[in-house]
PDB file of C-alpha atoms in Angstrom:
ATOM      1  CA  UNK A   1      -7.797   1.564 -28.334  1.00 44.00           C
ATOM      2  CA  UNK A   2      -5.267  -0.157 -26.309  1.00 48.00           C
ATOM      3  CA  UNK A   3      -2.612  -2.723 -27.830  1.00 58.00           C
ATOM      4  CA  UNK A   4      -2.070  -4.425 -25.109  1.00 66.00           C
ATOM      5  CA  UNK A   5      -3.401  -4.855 -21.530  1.00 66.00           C
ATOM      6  CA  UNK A   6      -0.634  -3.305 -19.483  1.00 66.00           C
ATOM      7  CA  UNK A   7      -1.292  -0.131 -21.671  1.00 66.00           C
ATOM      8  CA  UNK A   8      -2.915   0.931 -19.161  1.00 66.00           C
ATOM      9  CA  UNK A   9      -0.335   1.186 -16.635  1.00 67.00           C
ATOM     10  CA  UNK A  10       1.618   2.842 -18.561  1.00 73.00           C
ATOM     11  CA  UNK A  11       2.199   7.050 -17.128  1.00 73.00           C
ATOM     12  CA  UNK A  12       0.200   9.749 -19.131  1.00 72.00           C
ATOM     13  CA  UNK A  13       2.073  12.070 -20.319  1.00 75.00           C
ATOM     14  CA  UNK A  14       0.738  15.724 -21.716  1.00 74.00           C
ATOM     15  CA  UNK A  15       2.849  17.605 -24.037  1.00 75.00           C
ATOM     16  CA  UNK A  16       6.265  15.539 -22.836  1.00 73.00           C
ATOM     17  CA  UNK A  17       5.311  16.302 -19.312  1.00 72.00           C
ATOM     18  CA  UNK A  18       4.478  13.218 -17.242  1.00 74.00           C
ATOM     19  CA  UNK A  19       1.496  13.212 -15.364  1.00 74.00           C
ATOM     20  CA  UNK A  20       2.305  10.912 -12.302  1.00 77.00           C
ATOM     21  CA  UNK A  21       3.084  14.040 -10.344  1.00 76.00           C
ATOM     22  CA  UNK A  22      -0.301  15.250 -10.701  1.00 76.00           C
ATOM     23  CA  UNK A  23      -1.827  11.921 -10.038  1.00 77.00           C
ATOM     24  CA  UNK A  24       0.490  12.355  -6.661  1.00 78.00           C
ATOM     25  CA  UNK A  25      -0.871  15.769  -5.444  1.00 78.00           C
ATOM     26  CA  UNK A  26      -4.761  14.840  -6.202  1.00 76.00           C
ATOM     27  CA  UNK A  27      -5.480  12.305  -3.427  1.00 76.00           C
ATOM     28  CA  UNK A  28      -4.462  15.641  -0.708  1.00 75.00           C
ATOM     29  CA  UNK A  29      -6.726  17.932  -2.436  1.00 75.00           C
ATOM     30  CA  UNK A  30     -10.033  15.483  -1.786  1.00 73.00           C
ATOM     31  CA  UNK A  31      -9.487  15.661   1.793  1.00 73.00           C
ATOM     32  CA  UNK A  32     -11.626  18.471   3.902  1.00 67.00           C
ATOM     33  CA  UNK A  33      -9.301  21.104   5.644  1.00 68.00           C
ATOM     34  CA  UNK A  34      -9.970  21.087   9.310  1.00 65.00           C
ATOM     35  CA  UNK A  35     -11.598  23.979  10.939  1.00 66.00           C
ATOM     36  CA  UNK A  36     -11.336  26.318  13.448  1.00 71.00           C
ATOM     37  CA  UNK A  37     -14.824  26.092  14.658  1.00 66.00           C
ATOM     38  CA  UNK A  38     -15.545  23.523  17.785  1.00 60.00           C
ATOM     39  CA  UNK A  39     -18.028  21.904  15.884  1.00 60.00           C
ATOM     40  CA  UNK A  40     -17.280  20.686  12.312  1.00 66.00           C
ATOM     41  CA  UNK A  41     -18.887  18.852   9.426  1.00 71.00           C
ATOM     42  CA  UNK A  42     -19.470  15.278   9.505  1.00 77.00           C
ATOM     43  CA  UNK A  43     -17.052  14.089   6.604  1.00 74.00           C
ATOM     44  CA  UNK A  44     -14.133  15.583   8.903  1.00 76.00           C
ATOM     45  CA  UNK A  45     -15.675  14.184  12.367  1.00 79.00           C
ATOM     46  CA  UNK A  46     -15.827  10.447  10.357  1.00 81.00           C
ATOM     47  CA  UNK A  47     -12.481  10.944   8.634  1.00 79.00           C
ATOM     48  CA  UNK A  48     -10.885  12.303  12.387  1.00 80.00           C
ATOM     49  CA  UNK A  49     -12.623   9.122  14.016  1.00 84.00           C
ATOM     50  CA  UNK A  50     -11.274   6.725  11.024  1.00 82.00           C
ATOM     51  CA  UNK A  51      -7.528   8.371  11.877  1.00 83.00           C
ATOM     52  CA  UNK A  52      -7.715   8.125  15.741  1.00 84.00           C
ATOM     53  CA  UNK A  53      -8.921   4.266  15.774  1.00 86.00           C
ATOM     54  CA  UNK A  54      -6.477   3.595  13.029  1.00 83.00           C
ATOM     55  CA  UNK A  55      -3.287   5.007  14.753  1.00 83.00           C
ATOM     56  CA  UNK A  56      -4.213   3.558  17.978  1.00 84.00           C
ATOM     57  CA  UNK A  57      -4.593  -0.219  16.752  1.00 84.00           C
ATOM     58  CA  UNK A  58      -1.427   0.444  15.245  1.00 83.00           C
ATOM     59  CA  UNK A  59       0.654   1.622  17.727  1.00 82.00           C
ATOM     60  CA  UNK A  60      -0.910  -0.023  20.773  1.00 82.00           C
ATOM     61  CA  UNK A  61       1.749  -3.005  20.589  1.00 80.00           C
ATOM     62  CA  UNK A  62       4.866  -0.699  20.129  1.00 81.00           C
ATOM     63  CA  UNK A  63       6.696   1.077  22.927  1.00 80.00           C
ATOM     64  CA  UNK A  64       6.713   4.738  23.533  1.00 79.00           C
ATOM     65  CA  UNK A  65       8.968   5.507  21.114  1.00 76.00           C
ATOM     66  CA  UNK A  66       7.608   4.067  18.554  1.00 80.00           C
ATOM     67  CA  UNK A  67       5.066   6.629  18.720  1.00 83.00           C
ATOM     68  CA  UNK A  68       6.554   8.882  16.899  1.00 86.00           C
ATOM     69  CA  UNK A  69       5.957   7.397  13.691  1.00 86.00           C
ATOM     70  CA  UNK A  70       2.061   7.820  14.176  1.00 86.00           C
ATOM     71  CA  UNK A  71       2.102  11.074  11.561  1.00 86.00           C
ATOM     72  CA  UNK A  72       4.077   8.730   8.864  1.00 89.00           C
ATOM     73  CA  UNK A  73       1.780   6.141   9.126  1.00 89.00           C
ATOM     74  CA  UNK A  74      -1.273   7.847   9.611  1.00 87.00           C
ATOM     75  CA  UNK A  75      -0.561  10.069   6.340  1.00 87.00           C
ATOM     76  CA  UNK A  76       0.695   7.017   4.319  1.00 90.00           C
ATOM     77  CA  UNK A  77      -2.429   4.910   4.814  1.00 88.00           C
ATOM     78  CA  UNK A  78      -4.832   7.947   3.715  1.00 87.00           C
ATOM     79  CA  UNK A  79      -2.325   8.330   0.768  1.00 88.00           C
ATOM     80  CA  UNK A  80      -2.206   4.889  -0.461  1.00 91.00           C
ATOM     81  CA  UNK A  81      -5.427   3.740   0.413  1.00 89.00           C
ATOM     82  CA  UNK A  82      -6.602   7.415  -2.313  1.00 88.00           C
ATOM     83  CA  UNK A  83      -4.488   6.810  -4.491  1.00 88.00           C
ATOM     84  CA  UNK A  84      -5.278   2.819  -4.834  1.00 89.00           C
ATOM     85  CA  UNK A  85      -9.463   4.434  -4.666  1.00 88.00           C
ATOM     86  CA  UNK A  86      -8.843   6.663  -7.040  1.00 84.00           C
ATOM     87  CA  UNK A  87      -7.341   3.722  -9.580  1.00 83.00           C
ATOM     88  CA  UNK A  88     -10.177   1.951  -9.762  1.00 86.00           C
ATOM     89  CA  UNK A  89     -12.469   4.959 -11.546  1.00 83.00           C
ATOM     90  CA  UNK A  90     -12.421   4.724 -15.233  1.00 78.00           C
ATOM     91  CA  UNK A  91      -9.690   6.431 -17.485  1.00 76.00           C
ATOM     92  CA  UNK A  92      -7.387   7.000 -14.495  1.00 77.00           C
ATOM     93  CA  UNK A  93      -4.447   6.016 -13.888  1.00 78.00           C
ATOM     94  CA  UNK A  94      -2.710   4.099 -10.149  1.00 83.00           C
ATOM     95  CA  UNK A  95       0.806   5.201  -9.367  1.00 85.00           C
ATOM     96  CA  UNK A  96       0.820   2.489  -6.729  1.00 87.00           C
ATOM     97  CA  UNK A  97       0.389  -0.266  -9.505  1.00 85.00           C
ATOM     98  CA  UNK A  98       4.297   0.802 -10.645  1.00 86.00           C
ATOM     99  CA  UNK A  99       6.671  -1.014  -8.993  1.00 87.00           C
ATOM    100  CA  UNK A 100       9.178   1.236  -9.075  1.00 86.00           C
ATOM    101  CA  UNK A 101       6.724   3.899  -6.668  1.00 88.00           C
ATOM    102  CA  UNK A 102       6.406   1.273  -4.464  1.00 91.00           C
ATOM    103  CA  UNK A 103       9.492   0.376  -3.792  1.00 92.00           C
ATOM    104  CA  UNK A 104      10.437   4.064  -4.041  1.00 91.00           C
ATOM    105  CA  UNK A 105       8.003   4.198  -0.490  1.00 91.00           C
ATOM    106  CA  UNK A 106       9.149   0.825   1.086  1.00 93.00           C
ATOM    107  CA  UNK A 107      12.768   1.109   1.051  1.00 94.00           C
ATOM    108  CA  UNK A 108      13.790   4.523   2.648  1.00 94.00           C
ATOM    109  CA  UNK A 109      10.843   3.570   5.246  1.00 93.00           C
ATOM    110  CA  UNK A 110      12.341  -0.022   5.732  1.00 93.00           C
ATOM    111  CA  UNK A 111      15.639   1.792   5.237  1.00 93.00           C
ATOM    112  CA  UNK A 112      14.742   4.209   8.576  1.00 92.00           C
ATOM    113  CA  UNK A 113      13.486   1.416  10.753  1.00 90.00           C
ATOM    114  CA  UNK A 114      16.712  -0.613  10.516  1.00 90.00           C
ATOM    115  CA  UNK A 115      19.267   2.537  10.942  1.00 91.00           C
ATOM    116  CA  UNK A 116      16.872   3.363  13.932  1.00 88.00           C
ATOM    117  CA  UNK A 117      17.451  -0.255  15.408  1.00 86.00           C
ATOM    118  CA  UNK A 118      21.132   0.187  14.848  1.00 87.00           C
ATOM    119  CA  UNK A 119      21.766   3.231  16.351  1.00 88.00           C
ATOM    120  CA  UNK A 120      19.510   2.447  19.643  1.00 85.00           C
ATOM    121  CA  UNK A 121      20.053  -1.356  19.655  1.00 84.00           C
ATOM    122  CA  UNK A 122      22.596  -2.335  17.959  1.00 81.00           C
ATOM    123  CA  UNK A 123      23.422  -5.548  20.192  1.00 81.00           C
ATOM    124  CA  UNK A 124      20.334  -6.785  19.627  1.00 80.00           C
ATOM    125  CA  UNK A 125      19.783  -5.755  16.201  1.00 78.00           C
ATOM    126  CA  UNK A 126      22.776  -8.409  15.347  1.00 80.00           C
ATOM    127  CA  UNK A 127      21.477 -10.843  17.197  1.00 77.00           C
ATOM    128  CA  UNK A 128      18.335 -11.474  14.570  1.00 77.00           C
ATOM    129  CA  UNK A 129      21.094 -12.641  12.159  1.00 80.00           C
ATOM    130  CA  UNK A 130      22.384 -15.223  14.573  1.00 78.00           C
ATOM    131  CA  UNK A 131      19.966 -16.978  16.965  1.00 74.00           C
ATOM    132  CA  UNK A 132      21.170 -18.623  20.408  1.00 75.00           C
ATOM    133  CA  UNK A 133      22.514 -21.894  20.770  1.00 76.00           C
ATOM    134  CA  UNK A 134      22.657 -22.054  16.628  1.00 75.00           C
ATOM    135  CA  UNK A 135      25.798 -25.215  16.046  1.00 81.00           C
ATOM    136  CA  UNK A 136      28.966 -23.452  14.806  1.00 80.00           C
ATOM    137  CA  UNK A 137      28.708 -25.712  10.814  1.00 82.00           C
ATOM    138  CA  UNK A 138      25.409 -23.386  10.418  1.00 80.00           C
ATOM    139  CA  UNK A 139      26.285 -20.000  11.473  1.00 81.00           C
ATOM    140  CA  UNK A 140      27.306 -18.959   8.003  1.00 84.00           C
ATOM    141  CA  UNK A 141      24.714 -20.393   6.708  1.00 86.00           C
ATOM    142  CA  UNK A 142      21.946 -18.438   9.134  1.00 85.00           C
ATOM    143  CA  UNK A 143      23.969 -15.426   8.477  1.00 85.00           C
ATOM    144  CA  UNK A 144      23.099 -15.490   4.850  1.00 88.00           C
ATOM    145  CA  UNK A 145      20.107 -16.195   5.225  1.00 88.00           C
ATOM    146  CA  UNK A 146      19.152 -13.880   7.872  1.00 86.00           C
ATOM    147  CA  UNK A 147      20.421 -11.671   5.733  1.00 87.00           C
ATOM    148  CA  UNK A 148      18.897 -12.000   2.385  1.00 90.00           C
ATOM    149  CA  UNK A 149      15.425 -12.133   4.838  1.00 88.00           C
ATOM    150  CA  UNK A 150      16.142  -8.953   6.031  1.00 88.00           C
ATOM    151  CA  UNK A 151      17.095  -6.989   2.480  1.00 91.00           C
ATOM    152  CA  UNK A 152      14.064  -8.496   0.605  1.00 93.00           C
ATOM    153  CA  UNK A 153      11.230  -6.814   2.939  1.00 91.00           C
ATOM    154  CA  UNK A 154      11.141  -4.083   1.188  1.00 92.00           C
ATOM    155  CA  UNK A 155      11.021  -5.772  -2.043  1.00 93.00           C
ATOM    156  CA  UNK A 156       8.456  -7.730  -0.492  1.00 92.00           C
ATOM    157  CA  UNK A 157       6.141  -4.519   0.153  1.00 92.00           C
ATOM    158  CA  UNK A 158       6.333  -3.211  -3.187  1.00 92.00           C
ATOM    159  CA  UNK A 159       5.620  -6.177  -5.224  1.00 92.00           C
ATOM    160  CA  UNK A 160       2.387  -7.445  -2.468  1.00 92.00           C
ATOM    161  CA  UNK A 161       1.370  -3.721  -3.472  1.00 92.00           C
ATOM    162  CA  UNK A 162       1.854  -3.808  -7.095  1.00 91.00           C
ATOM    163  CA  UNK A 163       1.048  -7.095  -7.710  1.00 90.00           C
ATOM    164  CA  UNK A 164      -2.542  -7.081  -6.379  1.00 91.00           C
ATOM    165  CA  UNK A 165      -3.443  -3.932  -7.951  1.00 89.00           C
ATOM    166  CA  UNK A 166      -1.774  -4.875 -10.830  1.00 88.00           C
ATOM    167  CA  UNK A 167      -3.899  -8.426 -10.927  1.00 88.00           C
ATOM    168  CA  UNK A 168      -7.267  -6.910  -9.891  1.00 87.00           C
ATOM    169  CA  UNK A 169      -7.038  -4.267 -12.473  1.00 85.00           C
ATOM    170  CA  UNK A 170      -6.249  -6.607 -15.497  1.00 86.00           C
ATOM    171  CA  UNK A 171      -9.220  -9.135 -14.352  1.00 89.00           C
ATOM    172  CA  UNK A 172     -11.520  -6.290 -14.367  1.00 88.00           C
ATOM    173  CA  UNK A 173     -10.655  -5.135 -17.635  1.00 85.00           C
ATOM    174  CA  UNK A 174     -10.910  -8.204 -19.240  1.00 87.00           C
ATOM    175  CA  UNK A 175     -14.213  -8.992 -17.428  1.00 89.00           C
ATOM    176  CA  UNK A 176     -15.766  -6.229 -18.797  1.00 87.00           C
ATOM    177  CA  UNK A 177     -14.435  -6.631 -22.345  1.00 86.00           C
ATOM    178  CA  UNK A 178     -16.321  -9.952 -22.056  1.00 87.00           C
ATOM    179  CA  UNK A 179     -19.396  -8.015 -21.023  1.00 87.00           C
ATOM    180  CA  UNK A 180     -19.182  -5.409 -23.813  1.00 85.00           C
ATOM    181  CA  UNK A 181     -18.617  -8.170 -26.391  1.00 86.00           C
ATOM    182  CA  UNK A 182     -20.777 -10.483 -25.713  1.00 86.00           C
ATOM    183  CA  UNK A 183     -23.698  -7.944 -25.179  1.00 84.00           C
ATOM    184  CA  UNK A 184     -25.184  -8.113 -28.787  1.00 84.00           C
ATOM    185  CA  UNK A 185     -24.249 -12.142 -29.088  1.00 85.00           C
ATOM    186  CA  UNK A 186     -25.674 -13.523 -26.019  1.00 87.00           C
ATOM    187  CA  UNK A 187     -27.224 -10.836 -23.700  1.00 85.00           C
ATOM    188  CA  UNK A 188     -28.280 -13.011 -20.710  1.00 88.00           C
ATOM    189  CA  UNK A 189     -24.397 -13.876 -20.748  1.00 87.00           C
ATOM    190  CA  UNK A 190     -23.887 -10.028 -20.652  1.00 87.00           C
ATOM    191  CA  UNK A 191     -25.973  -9.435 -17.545  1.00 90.00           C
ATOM    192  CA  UNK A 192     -24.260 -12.113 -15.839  1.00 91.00           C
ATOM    193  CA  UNK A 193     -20.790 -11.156 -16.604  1.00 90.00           C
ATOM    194  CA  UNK A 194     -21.998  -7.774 -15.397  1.00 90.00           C
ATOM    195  CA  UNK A 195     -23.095  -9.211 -12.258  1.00 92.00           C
ATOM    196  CA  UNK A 196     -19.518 -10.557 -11.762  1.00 91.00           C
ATOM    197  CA  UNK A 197     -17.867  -7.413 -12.859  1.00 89.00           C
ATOM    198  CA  UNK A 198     -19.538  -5.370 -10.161  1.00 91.00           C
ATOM    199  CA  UNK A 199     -18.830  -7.927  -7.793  1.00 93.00           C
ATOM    200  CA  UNK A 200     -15.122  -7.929  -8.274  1.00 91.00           C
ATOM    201  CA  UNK A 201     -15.855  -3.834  -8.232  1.00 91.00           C
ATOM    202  CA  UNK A 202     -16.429  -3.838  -4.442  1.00 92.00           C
ATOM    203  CA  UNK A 203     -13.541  -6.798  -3.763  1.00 93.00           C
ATOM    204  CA  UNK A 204     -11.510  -4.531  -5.871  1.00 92.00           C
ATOM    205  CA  UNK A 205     -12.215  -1.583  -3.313  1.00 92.00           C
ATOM    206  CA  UNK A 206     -12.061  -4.313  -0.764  1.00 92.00           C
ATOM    207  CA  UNK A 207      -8.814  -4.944  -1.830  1.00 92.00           C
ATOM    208  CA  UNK A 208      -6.942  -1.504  -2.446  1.00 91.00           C
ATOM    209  CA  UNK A 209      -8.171  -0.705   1.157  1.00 90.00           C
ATOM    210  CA  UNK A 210      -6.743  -4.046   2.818  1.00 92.00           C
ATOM    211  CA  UNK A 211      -3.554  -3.280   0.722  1.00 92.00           C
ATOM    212  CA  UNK A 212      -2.970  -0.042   2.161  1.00 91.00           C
ATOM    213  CA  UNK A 213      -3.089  -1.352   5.279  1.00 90.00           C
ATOM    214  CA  UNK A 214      -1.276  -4.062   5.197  1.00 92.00           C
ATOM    215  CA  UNK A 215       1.625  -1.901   3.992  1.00 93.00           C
ATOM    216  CA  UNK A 216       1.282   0.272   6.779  1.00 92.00           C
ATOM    217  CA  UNK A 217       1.116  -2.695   9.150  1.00 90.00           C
ATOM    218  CA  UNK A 218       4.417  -4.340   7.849  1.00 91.00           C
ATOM    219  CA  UNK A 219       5.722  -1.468   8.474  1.00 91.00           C
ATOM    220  CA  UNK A 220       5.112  -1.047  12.168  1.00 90.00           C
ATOM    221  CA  UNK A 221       6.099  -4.441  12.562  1.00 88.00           C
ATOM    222  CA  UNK A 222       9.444  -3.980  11.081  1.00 89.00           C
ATOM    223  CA  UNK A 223       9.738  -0.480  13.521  1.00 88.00           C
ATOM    224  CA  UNK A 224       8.290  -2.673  16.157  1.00 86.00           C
ATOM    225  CA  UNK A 225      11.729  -4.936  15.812  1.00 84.00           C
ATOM    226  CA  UNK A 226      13.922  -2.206  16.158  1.00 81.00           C
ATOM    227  CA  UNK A 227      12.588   0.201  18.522  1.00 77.00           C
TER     228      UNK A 227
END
């Protein structure tokens, strides 16, 4: 039984060996391989759909080079949007409610987009920190603050990330402790507590796929800046 409630966001670990890697590598191996055959199965025609329409509301308000990045994001949101899925079955456990794996994603993507802005734009890159016609007594002031803007959006992504998961997944489990305890005290209470739980069940699934996305679409906004 757990001690505490964030016991369960703790990483398994088998024999000294942690298990996060694993939890890693099992979202690819759910996903159907494609074919060589002109006509394929219909969980690969709905997931190839899903992809296309996804990629192309993404990247329809960046430039042509922004295009690039369509792979990236493409992959990410299947990965995140699995692995946040895959959290919300019983006795596993979400990488993406750690903090530290979020951040590990955000920051060398946010990292990318600003070096990319730098090295194509730099001029106007700057300018972001500074805006035109700004009195000379508040220039440093905008500077910092530009600045501390631009170094916490990666911070930002993690912790919208972890914090949501992190929130939905505690709520649940205490719902259903409610459920399972009051069950032989006052079942009509039960039932309706069990009601609620599956309710927050499908906002929870709601959730980790609106989260994914979001990510994602921060993302392409802060390429969108720079390309």
């Amino acid at each position: 039984m757990a001690t505490s409630l964030f016991d369960q966001f703790i990483s398994p670990v088998l024999l000294g060996i942690p298990l996060i890697a694993l939890a890693f590598v099992l979202p690819w191996l759910l996903f159907p391989a494609p074919a060589n055959r002109w006509i394929t199965n219909r969980l690969l025609t709905l997931q190839s759909s899903f992809i296309g329409n996804f990629t192309a509301q993404l990247l329809k308000p960046l430039n042509v080079g922004g295009h690039k990045w369509a792979l990236i994001f493409a992959a990410l949101m299947l990965f995140l949007m699995s692995l946040n899925m895959l959290g919300l079955l019983p006795y596993t456990f979400t990488p993406t409610a750690q903090l530290s794996v979020n951040l590990g994603l955000a920051v060398p993507l946010w990292l990318a987009t600003v070096l990319i802005g730098m090295r194509n734009q730099p001029t106007k890159s700057l300018a972001h920190f500074l805006p035109e016609g700004t009195p000379i007594p508040l220039i440093p002031v905008l500077i910092i603050i530009e600045t501390i803007s631009l170094f916490i959006r990666p911070v930002a992504l993690g912790v919208r990330l972890t914090a949501n998961l992190t929130a939905g997944h505690l709520l649940m489990h205490l719902i259903s402790t409610a459920a399972y305890t009051l069950l032989c005290m006052m079942p009509t209470v039960a039932i309706l507590t069990t009601i609620v739980l599956f309710m927050l069940t499908v906002l929870e699934i709601a959730v980790a796929m609106i989260q994914a996305y979001v990510f994602v679409l921060l993302l392409s906004l802060y390429l969108q800046e720079n390309v």
